[in-house]
Amino acid sequence: MRPGQAPRRLGHRLRRLRDTSGREPVKRRDPGAEPLREQAVVDCGWGRLVFAQTFPDNESIAGELRGEGQSRRDIAFYIRDPHVLLALAPQELFLDPSHTYRLSLTEKRAAPERPSGFVIRRLASEADAEAVNRIYAACNMVTVDPGFLWTKRDSRQMTIFVAEDVRTGDVIGSVTGVDHARAFNDPQKGSSLWCLAIDPRARRPRIGESLTLHLADHFRARGAAFMDLSVLHDNEGAIALYERLGFKRIPFFSIKRKNPINERLFTGPAPEAELNIYARIITDEARRRGVHVEVLDAESGFFRLSHGGRTIVCRESLSELTTAVAMSLCDDKSATRRLLAGAGLPVPEAVDAEDETAVKALLDRSGAVVVKPARGEQGRGVTVGVSTPDEVSGAVAEARKLCPDVIVEEVAEGEDLRVIVIGGEVVAAALRRRPSILGDGKTTIRKLTEGLSRRRVAASDGESAIPLDAETERCIAAAGYGFDDILPKDEILEVRRTANLHTGGTLHDVTAELGPAIAEASLKAAETIGIPVVGLDFMAPDPASDDFVLIEANERPGLANHEPQPTAERFVDLLFPQTARTDTTETTSK
């Protein structure tokens, strides 16, 4: 190849993209070929893809978008002149702030590395469809009726691939592709990628990369010339992935219809947009009911709700209905423990860190202890599994950075269970799992941890991340590794000893499995503290067990962590009972 030949070819391809992006609708030119299917629309479950190049004019595109169904999000793709289309219906349509990227499928590329620890296959069962929908919900995407996905398993236009963990059999990712040739006899032989979604709890690395490349190979085998996708302009993680895989940005645009799902894209940031997800889940529910929302301090999560002459100030799920006394009890873990023990509820044995004799005796009896500040939240300053006097001293020093009073507590065995009580009703229960990575025999522990942390950040709107701090380093070192060691294939490593969501823990809904003993203990604890909204932390062998201990109470539990349970709905019911739906059914017994 002569010097400069490759750049000239690349420049030619880019010029061709620019030159053809504004042309009239494509027409089939090959003699005897099937004619272009006009006004092509593909239903993807979450909404329809409207292929603009198959429509005769902008009026017909606008008319198609006006037919969008309720709770759906249609996308008109490959718009040639968005300014003209928007002028036809400026009150109904808006320009989607997304970039279009293209991967050429005609260029010869090295075979992608086979995924490690998971396989990629077509969606093949109703259980697969339900798992995909669960992942959509966890990623804050528009969900799809699993029945719809199941009916599309053999579609010639739309292909759905899932990534399955070979060890657990769980579906940990999904991607949808549309074959343009089969959708509307595309003479350009295009294809497109939609709805790439990875389970935020998945331990395996490179799931998104593998799904994308697998879909590209699928369309390449069908004879497609390229694969396009649309990605929000500020989705830096996804854009970095696509550019690393060879996608190039191209000048095509998308138009969407103004609806509640798309509202933040066309109205700009609302006053509550700066609130975190724990406050927004409440303000969103309040707005749906016609309750007025006023943000008082977004950084701290304070807002005021007003309806029918009643006004209540909240800080996330903490409201004026919670008394200062109840809040003080929850804030002081020592006081909480004594109060609950006095009510006959089982609590772990604990001593004051100042009493060295009692600490040593507890350590001798238990073998390992938990060190935590008497006041604190979100797992800060908590060290679990301390087994030597020197480790206890170090953990106490760390805890004292947050609070001068420190508790040393026996390690309670079992699962970490969070139960939400609102207004005298158990509304949700979930197991909290410690963040753990799964080795592939190639990637360092640092990179595996960073990858898992990125998924947790994306799924939680920045509220959950795994800090690469001394505590994480200690947990890794306890297993005999360092940050820059390669974790052997299929080995699981817990990188934190606490399951707190703010340090990368994951939450698994078990509301339907919660046994009566823990449910009754939860209601008794809430009544004892005298608190209307509380998150109670238990350690138990399983959610249905009668053998458990109550660890602590949280006066400001994160309601967003418990979807699909109706935590925000029950919270607004409590604050404004006149707005409650009359067809609401109870989640568990009172």
Coordinates of C-alpha atoms in Angstrom, one line a residue:
M1 CA 0.0 0.0 0.0
R2 CA 1.4 3.4 -1.0
P3 CA 1.9 6.0 1.7
G4 CA -1.2 8.1 2.2
Q5 CA -3.5 5.6 0.5
A6 CA -5.4 4.6 3.7
P7 CA -6.0 8.2 4.7
R8 CA -7.3 9.0 1.3
R9 CA -9.7 6.0 1.4
L10 CA -10.9 7.0 4.8
G11 CA -11.4 10.6 3.6
H12 CA -13.4 9.3 0.6
R13 CA -15.7 7.3 2.9
L14 CA -16.3 10.2 5.2
R15 CA -17.1 12.5 2.2
R16 CA -19.6 9.9 0.9
L17 CA -21.3 9.9 4.3
R18 CA -21.6 13.7 4.3
D19 CA -22.8 13.8 0.7
T20 CA -25.5 11.2 1.1
S21 CA -26.8 12.2 4.5
G22 CA -29.1 14.8 3.0
R23 CA -30.4 13.1 -0.1
E24 CA -33.9 12.2 -1.0
P25 CA -35.4 8.9 0.3
V26 CA -33.4 5.9 -1.0
K27 CA -34.9 4.0 -3.9
R28 CA -34.2 0.5 -5.1
R29 CA -32.1 0.7 -8.3
D30 CA -31.2 -2.9 -9.0
P31 CA -33.2 -4.3 -11.9
G32 CA -35.6 -7.0 -10.8
A33 CA -35.0 -6.3 -7.1
E34 CA -37.8 -6.1 -4.6
P35 CA -39.1 -2.5 -4.3
L36 CA -38.4 -0.5 -1.2
R37 CA -41.0 -1.0 1.5
E38 CA -42.6 2.4 2.0
Q39 CA -43.3 4.0 5.4
A40 CA -41.4 1.3 7.2
V41 CA -42.0 1.0 11.0
V42 CA -40.6 -1.6 13.3
D43 CA -42.2 -2.2 16.8
C44 CA -39.6 -2.8 19.4
G45 CA -41.9 -3.1 22.4
W46 CA -40.7 0.1 24.1
G47 CA -41.7 2.0 21.0
R48 CA -41.5 2.0 17.3
L49 CA -38.6 2.8 14.9
V50 CA -39.8 5.0 12.1
F51 CA -37.3 4.8 9.2
A52 CA -37.6 8.3 7.8
Q53 CA -35.9 7.5 4.5
T54 CA -38.9 5.3 3.5
F55 CA -41.4 8.1 4.0
P56 CA -42.4 10.3 1.0
D57 CA -42.4 13.6 3.0
N58 CA -42.1 15.2 6.4
E59 CA -45.8 15.5 6.8
S60 CA -46.2 11.7 6.7
I61 CA -43.3 11.3 9.3
A62 CA -45.0 13.7 11.6
G63 CA -48.3 11.9 11.2
E64 CA -46.7 8.6 12.1
L65 CA -45.1 10.0 15.2
R66 CA -48.5 11.4 16.3
G67 CA -49.7 7.8 16.5
E68 CA -47.3 7.0 19.3
G69 CA -48.9 4.8 22.0
Q70 CA -49.2 5.6 25.7
S71 CA -46.1 4.9 27.7
R72 CA -44.1 4.4 24.5
R73 CA -41.2 6.1 23.0
D74 CA -41.1 6.2 19.2
I75 CA -38.0 7.3 17.3
A76 CA -37.9 8.6 13.8
F77 CA -34.4 7.7 12.6
Y78 CA -32.3 9.0 9.6
I79 CA -34.0 12.4 9.4
R80 CA -32.7 14.4 6.5
D81 CA -33.9 17.8 7.3
P82 CA -34.9 17.9 11.0
H83 CA -35.5 21.7 11.0
V84 CA -38.3 21.4 8.4
L85 CA -39.9 18.4 10.2
L86 CA -39.8 20.3 13.5
A87 CA -41.4 23.4 11.9
L88 CA -44.5 21.2 11.0
A89 CA -45.2 20.3 14.7
P90 CA -43.0 22.4 17.1
Q91 CA -45.4 21.8 20.0
E92 CA -45.4 18.0 19.5
L93 CA -41.9 17.0 18.3
F94 CA -38.3 17.7 19.3
L95 CA -34.8 17.0 18.1
D96 CA -33.3 14.1 20.1
P97 CA -30.0 15.2 21.6
S98 CA -28.3 12.0 20.5
H99 CA -25.4 11.2 18.2
T100 CA -25.5 8.6 15.4
Y101 CA -22.6 6.2 15.1
R102 CA -21.8 3.7 12.4
L103 CA -19.6 0.6 12.3
S104 CA -18.5 -0.5 8.8
L105 CA -19.1 -4.3 8.4
T106 CA -17.3 -4.5 5.0
E107 CA -13.8 -3.8 6.4
K108 CA -11.8 -6.8 7.4
R109 CA -11.3 -7.0 11.1
A110 CA -9.5 -9.3 13.5
A111 CA -11.8 -11.9 15.0
P112 CA -13.1 -10.6 18.4
E113 CA -11.9 -12.4 21.5
R114 CA -14.3 -14.9 22.7
P115 CA -16.2 -13.9 25.9
S116 CA -15.0 -15.5 29.1
G117 CA -17.5 -16.9 31.6
F118 CA -20.6 -16.2 29.6
V119 CA -22.2 -17.2 26.3
I120 CA -24.2 -15.1 23.9
R121 CA -27.3 -16.7 22.3
R122 CA -30.7 -15.7 21.0
L123 CA -33.5 -15.0 23.4
A124 CA -35.1 -18.4 23.8
S125 CA -37.6 -18.5 26.6
E126 CA -40.2 -16.5 28.5
A127 CA -37.7 -16.5 31.4
D128 CA -35.2 -14.8 29.1
A129 CA -37.8 -12.2 28.3
E130 CA -38.5 -11.5 31.9
A131 CA -34.8 -11.3 32.7
V132 CA -34.3 -8.8 29.9
N133 CA -37.1 -6.6 31.1
R134 CA -35.7 -6.8 34.6
I135 CA -32.3 -5.5 33.3
Y136 CA -34.1 -2.7 31.4
A137 CA -35.7 -1.6 34.7
A138 CA -32.4 -1.8 36.6
C139 CA -30.8 0.4 34.0
N140 CA -33.7 3.0 34.2
M141 CA -34.7 2.2 30.6
V142 CA -38.3 2.0 29.2
T143 CA -39.5 -1.5 30.1
V144 CA -41.1 -4.0 27.6
D145 CA -43.9 -6.5 28.1
P146 CA -42.0 -9.8 28.4
G147 CA -44.8 -11.4 26.3
F148 CA -43.9 -9.0 23.5
L149 CA -40.2 -10.0 23.6
W150 CA -41.2 -13.7 23.6
T151 CA -43.4 -13.3 20.5
K152 CA -40.4 -11.7 18.7
R153 CA -38.0 -14.5 19.3
D154 CA -38.2 -15.7 15.7
S155 CA -38.6 -12.3 14.1
R156 CA -36.8 -11.9 10.8
Q157 CA -36.6 -8.1 11.3
M158 CA -35.6 -7.9 14.9
T159 CA -33.0 -10.0 16.7
I160 CA -32.5 -10.2 20.4
F161 CA -29.3 -11.6 21.9
V162 CA -28.7 -12.3 25.6
A163 CA -25.5 -12.9 27.5
E164 CA -25.8 -15.9 29.9
D165 CA -23.5 -16.5 32.8
V166 CA -22.2 -20.1 32.4
R167 CA -21.8 -20.5 36.1
T168 CA -25.1 -19.3 37.3
G169 CA -27.3 -19.5 34.2
D170 CA -28.4 -15.9 34.8
V171 CA -29.1 -13.5 31.9
I172 CA -26.6 -10.7 32.5
G173 CA -27.0 -8.6 29.4
S174 CA -29.0 -8.0 26.2
V175 CA -28.9 -6.3 22.9
T176 CA -31.5 -5.8 20.1
G177 CA -30.6 -5.5 16.5
V178 CA -32.8 -4.5 13.5
D179 CA -32.0 -5.8 10.0
H180 CA -32.9 -3.0 7.6
A181 CA -32.9 -5.3 4.5
R182 CA -35.6 -7.4 6.0
A183 CA -37.4 -4.4 7.5
F184 CA -37.8 -2.4 4.3
N185 CA -35.6 -3.9 1.6
D186 CA -32.9 -1.4 2.3
P187 CA -30.7 -1.0 -0.9
Q188 CA -27.8 0.2 1.3
K189 CA -28.0 -3.1 3.3
G190 CA -27.9 -1.4 6.7
S191 CA -28.6 -2.6 10.2
S192 CA -28.9 -1.0 13.6
L193 CA -28.2 -1.7 17.3
W194 CA -30.7 -0.8 20.0
C195 CA -31.1 -1.3 23.7
L196 CA -27.7 -2.5 24.8
A197 CA -28.2 -3.2 28.5
I198 CA -26.0 -4.9 31.1
D199 CA -27.1 -6.0 34.5
P200 CA -25.6 -3.6 37.0
R201 CA -24.9 -6.5 39.3
A202 CA -23.0 -8.6 36.7
R203 CA -19.5 -9.5 37.8
R204 CA -18.2 -10.5 34.3
P205 CA -16.1 -7.9 32.4
R206 CA -16.6 -6.9 28.7
I207 CA -20.3 -7.9 28.4
G208 CA -21.3 -4.9 26.5
E209 CA -18.3 -5.1 24.2
S210 CA -19.0 -8.8 23.4
L211 CA -22.7 -8.3 22.8
T212 CA -22.0 -5.4 20.4
L213 CA -19.4 -7.4 18.4
H214 CA -21.6 -10.5 18.4
L215 CA -24.5 -8.5 16.9
A216 CA -22.1 -7.0 14.3
D217 CA -20.9 -10.4 13.3
H218 CA -24.5 -11.6 13.0
F219 CA -25.4 -8.8 10.6
R220 CA -22.1 -9.2 8.7
A221 CA -22.9 -12.8 8.1
R222 CA -26.3 -11.7 6.7
G223 CA -24.5 -9.4 4.2
A224 CA -25.1 -6.1 6.0
A225 CA -22.7 -3.3 5.0
F226 CA -22.9 -1.3 8.3
M227 CA -24.5 -1.2 11.7
D228 CA -25.7 2.1 13.1
L229 CA -26.8 3.2 16.6
S230 CA -28.0 6.3 18.4
V231 CA -26.5 7.3 21.8
L232 CA -27.2 10.3 24.0
H233 CA -24.6 13.0 23.6
D234 CA -23.6 12.9 27.3
N235 CA -23.4 9.1 27.7
E236 CA -19.6 9.2 27.9
G237 CA -19.2 5.6 28.9
A238 CA -21.1 4.2 26.0
I239 CA -19.5 6.6 23.5
A240 CA -16.1 5.6 24.7
L241 CA -17.0 1.9 24.2
Y242 CA -18.3 2.4 20.7
E243 CA -15.4 4.5 19.5
R244 CA -13.0 1.9 20.9
L245 CA -14.8 -0.7 18.8
G246 CA -14.4 1.4 15.6
F247 CA -17.7 3.2 15.3
K248 CA -17.6 6.6 13.6
R249 CA -19.9 9.4 14.2
I250 CA -22.1 10.3 11.1
P251 CA -24.5 13.2 10.4
F252 CA -27.9 11.7 10.8
F253 CA -30.6 12.9 13.3
S254 CA -33.5 11.5 15.2
I255 CA -36.8 13.1 16.1
K256 CA -39.1 12.1 19.0
R257 CA -42.5 13.1 20.2
K258 CA -42.9 15.1 23.4
N259 CA -44.2 12.8 26.1
P260 CA -43.6 12.3 29.9
I261 CA -40.8 9.7 29.2
N262 CA -38.8 12.1 27.0
E263 CA -39.6 15.2 29.1
R264 CA -36.1 15.9 30.4
L265 CA -34.7 15.8 26.9
F266 CA -36.9 18.7 25.5
T267 CA -37.7 20.9 28.6
G268 CA -34.2 21.1 30.0
P269 CA -33.3 20.3 33.5
A270 CA -36.3 20.7 35.9
P271 CA -35.6 22.3 39.4
E272 CA -35.6 18.8 40.9
A273 CA -33.2 17.4 38.3
E274 CA -30.3 18.2 40.6
L275 CA -31.8 16.0 43.3
N276 CA -30.4 12.6 43.8
I277 CA -32.3 9.5 42.8
Y278 CA -33.6 8.9 46.3
A279 CA -35.3 12.3 46.3
R280 CA -36.4 12.2 42.6
I281 CA -38.3 9.0 43.0
I282 CA -40.5 10.8 45.5
T283 CA -40.8 14.1 43.7
D284 CA -41.7 12.2 40.4
E285 CA -44.4 10.3 42.2
A286 CA -45.7 13.5 43.8
R287 CA -45.9 15.3 40.5
R288 CA -47.8 12.5 38.9
R289 CA -50.5 13.0 41.6
G290 CA -50.6 16.8 41.1
V291 CA -48.7 17.5 44.3
H292 CA -46.6 20.7 44.0
V293 CA -42.8 20.2 44.4
E294 CA -40.5 23.0 45.5
V295 CA -36.8 22.2 45.8
L296 CA -35.2 23.8 48.9
D297 CA -31.7 22.5 48.7
A298 CA -30.9 20.1 45.9
E299 CA -27.4 19.2 47.2
S300 CA -28.7 18.0 50.5
G301 CA -32.0 16.5 49.1
F302 CA -34.4 18.9 50.8
F303 CA -37.8 19.6 49.1
R304 CA -41.3 20.8 50.0
L305 CA -44.5 19.1 48.9
S306 CA -47.8 20.9 48.9
H307 CA -51.3 19.7 48.1
G308 CA -54.8 20.9 49.3
G309 CA -53.5 23.2 52.0
R310 CA -51.1 20.6 53.4
T311 CA -47.4 21.2 53.2
I312 CA -44.6 18.9 54.2
V313 CA -40.8 19.3 54.0
C314 CA -38.8 16.2 53.2
R315 CA -35.2 15.2 52.9
E316 CA -35.4 12.2 50.6
S317 CA -37.6 9.8 52.6
L318 CA -37.2 11.7 55.9
S319 CA -40.2 13.9 56.4
E320 CA -41.6 16.2 59.1
L321 CA -43.8 13.2 60.2
T322 CA -40.7 11.7 61.7
T323 CA -40.1 13.2 65.1
A324 CA -36.8 14.6 66.3
V325 CA -36.8 11.9 69.0
A326 CA -37.2 9.1 66.6
M327 CA -34.5 10.5 64.3
S328 CA -32.1 10.8 67.3
L329 CA -32.7 7.2 68.3
C330 CA -31.9 6.0 64.8
D331 CA -28.9 8.3 64.6
D332 CA -27.3 6.8 67.7
K333 CA -26.7 3.1 67.0
S334 CA -26.0 2.4 70.7
A335 CA -29.3 3.9 71.7
T336 CA -31.1 2.0 69.0
R337 CA -29.6 -1.3 70.1
R338 CA -30.5 -0.8 73.7
L339 CA -34.1 0.3 72.9
L340 CA -34.7 -2.7 70.6
A341 CA -33.1 -5.1 73.0
G342 CA -35.4 -3.7 75.7
A343 CA -38.4 -4.5 73.5
G344 CA -37.4 -8.1 73.3
L345 CA -36.0 -8.0 69.8
P346 CA -32.8 -10.0 69.1
V347 CA -29.7 -7.8 68.6
P348 CA -26.0 -8.6 68.3
E349 CA -23.7 -8.4 71.3
A350 CA -21.8 -5.1 71.4
V351 CA -19.4 -3.2 73.6
D352 CA -17.9 0.3 73.8
A353 CA -14.6 0.6 72.0
E354 CA -13.3 2.5 75.0
D355 CA -13.6 -0.6 77.2
E356 CA -10.5 -2.5 76.0
T357 CA -11.1 -5.5 78.4
A358 CA -14.7 -5.9 77.0
V359 CA -13.4 -5.6 73.4
K360 CA -10.8 -8.3 74.0
A361 CA -13.3 -10.6 75.6
L362 CA -15.8 -10.1 72.7
L363 CA -13.0 -10.7 70.2
D364 CA -12.0 -13.9 72.0
R365 CA -15.6 -15.2 72.0
S366 CA -16.5 -14.2 68.5
G367 CA -13.3 -14.6 66.6
A368 CA -14.1 -11.5 64.5
V369 CA -16.0 -8.3 65.1
V370 CA -17.5 -5.3 63.4
V371 CA -16.2 -1.9 64.2
K372 CA -18.6 1.0 63.4
P373 CA -19.1 4.7 64.4
A374 CA -22.0 5.1 66.8
R375 CA -23.3 7.8 64.5
G376 CA -23.0 7.6 60.7
E377 CA -24.7 6.3 57.5
Q378 CA -24.1 4.8 54.1
G379 CA -21.5 2.4 55.5
R380 CA -18.9 5.1 56.1
G381 CA -16.3 4.1 58.8
V382 CA -17.6 0.6 59.1
T383 CA -15.0 -2.3 59.1
V384 CA -16.3 -5.9 59.1
G385 CA -14.4 -9.0 59.9
V386 CA -11.7 -7.6 62.2
S387 CA -9.9 -10.5 63.9
T388 CA -6.8 -9.2 65.7
P389 CA -6.3 -6.5 68.4
D390 CA -4.1 -4.5 66.0
E391 CA -6.8 -4.6 63.4
V392 CA -9.4 -3.5 66.0
S393 CA -7.2 -0.5 66.9
G394 CA -6.8 0.5 63.3
A395 CA -10.5 0.2 62.6
V396 CA -11.4 2.1 65.7
A397 CA -9.1 5.0 64.6
E398 CA -10.8 5.1 61.2
A399 CA -14.3 5.1 62.8
R400 CA -13.3 7.9 65.1
K401 CA -12.6 10.1 62.1
L402 CA -16.4 10.2 61.7
C403 CA -17.6 10.0 65.3
P404 CA -15.8 9.9 68.7
D405 CA -18.1 7.2 70.0
V406 CA -17.3 3.8 68.4
I407 CA -19.1 0.4 68.8
V408 CA -17.4 -3.0 68.6
E409 CA -20.0 -5.6 67.7
E410 CA -20.0 -9.4 67.2
V411 CA -20.1 -10.5 63.5
A412 CA -23.6 -11.9 62.8
E413 CA -23.6 -14.6 60.2
G414 CA -26.1 -14.8 57.4
E415 CA -27.6 -12.7 54.7
D416 CA -27.8 -8.9 54.9
L417 CA -31.5 -8.0 54.7
R418 CA -33.1 -4.6 54.5
V419 CA -36.8 -4.2 55.3
I420 CA -38.8 -1.0 54.5
V421 CA -41.7 -0.1 56.8
I422 CA -43.9 2.8 55.8
G423 CA -47.0 3.8 57.8
G424 CA -47.2 0.5 59.8
E425 CA -46.8 -1.6 56.6
V426 CA -43.9 -3.8 55.4
V427 CA -43.6 -2.5 51.9
A428 CA -40.3 -4.0 50.6
A429 CA -37.6 -6.4 51.6
A430 CA -34.3 -7.0 49.8
L431 CA -31.1 -8.9 50.3
R432 CA -28.0 -6.7 50.1
R433 CA -25.0 -8.4 48.7
R434 CA -21.4 -7.3 49.0
P435 CA -19.7 -6.1 45.8
S436 CA -17.7 -9.0 44.3
I437 CA -15.8 -9.5 41.1
L438 CA -15.3 -12.7 39.0
G439 CA -11.9 -13.4 37.5
D440 CA -11.3 -14.2 33.9
G441 CA -7.6 -15.1 34.2
K442 CA -6.6 -12.1 32.1
T443 CA -7.7 -8.9 33.9
T444 CA -6.3 -7.3 37.0
I445 CA -8.4 -6.9 40.1
R446 CA -8.2 -3.2 39.8
K447 CA -9.7 -3.2 36.3
L448 CA -12.4 -5.7 37.3
T449 CA -13.3 -3.6 40.3
E450 CA -13.3 -0.4 38.2
G451 CA -15.6 -2.1 35.6
L452 CA -18.1 -3.2 38.2
S453 CA -18.0 0.2 39.8
R454 CA -18.8 1.9 36.4
R455 CA -21.9 -0.3 36.0
R456 CA -23.0 0.5 39.6
V457 CA -22.5 4.2 39.0
A458 CA -24.5 4.1 35.7
A459 CA -27.4 2.2 37.3
S460 CA -27.6 4.3 40.4
D461 CA -27.1 7.8 38.8
G462 CA -23.8 8.1 40.6
E463 CA -25.0 7.1 44.0
S464 CA -23.2 3.7 44.1
A465 CA -19.5 3.2 43.5
I466 CA -16.7 1.0 44.8
P467 CA -14.0 3.2 46.4
L468 CA -10.5 2.0 45.7
D469 CA -9.5 2.9 49.3
A470 CA -7.7 1.3 52.2
E471 CA -10.7 -0.8 53.2
T472 CA -11.1 -2.3 49.7
E473 CA -7.3 -2.9 49.6
R474 CA -7.6 -4.6 53.0
C475 CA -10.4 -6.9 51.8
I476 CA -8.4 -7.8 48.7
A477 CA -5.2 -8.4 50.7
A478 CA -7.1 -10.7 53.1
A479 CA -7.7 -13.0 50.2
G480 CA -4.0 -12.9 49.3
Y481 CA -4.1 -10.5 46.4
G482 CA -3.2 -6.9 45.5
F483 CA -4.9 -4.4 43.2
D484 CA -2.6 -5.2 40.3
D485 CA -2.8 -9.0 40.5
I486 CA -4.8 -11.0 37.9
L487 CA -7.7 -12.8 39.5
P488 CA -7.8 -16.5 38.3
K489 CA -10.6 -17.5 36.0
D490 CA -14.0 -18.1 37.7
E491 CA -12.7 -17.1 41.1
I492 CA -15.1 -14.8 43.1
L493 CA -13.5 -12.1 45.2
E494 CA -15.5 -9.9 47.5
V495 CA -13.8 -6.5 47.4
R496 CA -15.8 -5.0 50.3
R497 CA -17.0 -6.6 53.5
T498 CA -20.1 -4.4 53.8
A499 CA -23.1 -4.6 51.5
N500 CA -23.9 -1.0 51.7
L501 CA -25.2 0.3 48.3
H502 CA -23.2 3.5 48.5
T503 CA -20.0 1.5 48.4
G504 CA -21.0 -0.8 45.5
G505 CA -23.3 -3.3 47.1
T506 CA -26.2 -4.7 45.2
L507 CA -29.8 -5.2 46.2
H508 CA -32.0 -8.2 45.3
D509 CA -35.8 -8.0 45.9
V510 CA -37.2 -10.7 48.2
T511 CA -40.4 -9.1 49.4
A512 CA -42.5 -12.1 48.3
E513 CA -40.1 -14.4 50.3
L514 CA -40.2 -12.5 53.5
G515 CA -41.3 -14.7 56.4
P516 CA -43.7 -13.6 59.1
A517 CA -41.1 -13.6 61.9
I518 CA -39.0 -10.9 60.3
A519 CA -42.0 -9.0 59.1
E520 CA -43.5 -8.9 62.6
A521 CA -40.1 -7.9 64.1
S522 CA -39.9 -5.1 61.6
L523 CA -43.3 -3.7 62.5
K524 CA -42.5 -4.0 66.2
A525 CA -39.2 -2.2 65.8
A526 CA -40.8 0.7 63.9
E527 CA -43.5 1.0 66.6
T528 CA -40.9 0.8 69.4
I529 CA -38.9 3.7 67.8
G530 CA -42.1 5.5 67.0
I531 CA -41.1 6.2 63.4
P532 CA -43.4 6.2 60.3
V533 CA -40.8 5.5 57.7
V534 CA -37.7 3.3 58.4
G535 CA -35.2 0.9 56.9
L536 CA -34.4 -2.0 59.2
D537 CA -31.2 -4.0 58.7
F538 CA -31.3 -7.7 59.7
M539 CA -28.8 -10.6 59.5
A540 CA -30.5 -13.9 58.8
P541 CA -29.8 -17.2 57.0
D542 CA -32.6 -16.4 54.6
P543 CA -35.6 -14.0 54.4
A544 CA -38.1 -16.6 55.6
S545 CA -36.0 -17.6 58.7
D546 CA -37.1 -17.3 62.3
D547 CA -33.5 -17.0 63.3
F548 CA -32.2 -13.5 62.9
V549 CA -30.7 -10.4 64.6
L550 CA -31.7 -6.8 64.1
I551 CA -28.6 -4.7 63.4
E552 CA -29.7 -1.1 63.1
A553 CA -32.5 1.3 61.9
N554 CA -32.2 3.9 59.2
E555 CA -34.5 6.9 59.4
R556 CA -33.8 7.9 55.8
P557 CA -33.9 4.7 53.7
G558 CA -33.2 4.9 50.0
L559 CA -36.6 4.1 48.4
A560 CA -35.2 4.0 44.9
N561 CA -33.3 0.9 45.7
H562 CA -36.4 -1.2 46.1
E563 CA -38.1 -1.0 42.7
P564 CA -40.3 -2.6 41.5
Q565 CA -41.9 -2.5 45.0
P566 CA -44.1 0.6 45.4
T567 CA -42.0 2.4 48.0
A568 CA -42.5 5.9 46.6
E569 CA -46.2 5.4 46.2
R570 CA -46.6 4.3 49.8
F571 CA -44.5 7.2 51.0
V572 CA -46.7 9.8 49.2
D573 CA -49.8 7.9 50.4
L574 CA -48.5 8.5 53.9
L575 CA -47.9 12.2 53.3
F576 CA -51.0 12.9 51.2
P577 CA -53.6 10.1 51.8
Q578 CA -56.2 12.0 49.8
T579 CA -54.1 11.4 46.6
A580 CA -53.8 7.6 47.1
R581 CA -55.3 5.3 44.5
T582 CA -58.3 3.4 45.8
D583 CA -57.3 0.2 44.0
T584 CA -54.0 -0.1 45.8
T585 CA -53.5 -3.5 47.3
E586 CA -51.3 -4.2 50.4
T587 CA -47.9 -5.6 49.9
T588 CA -47.7 -7.6 53.1
S589 CA -49.7 -7.9 56.3
K590 CA -49.9 -5.0 58.7

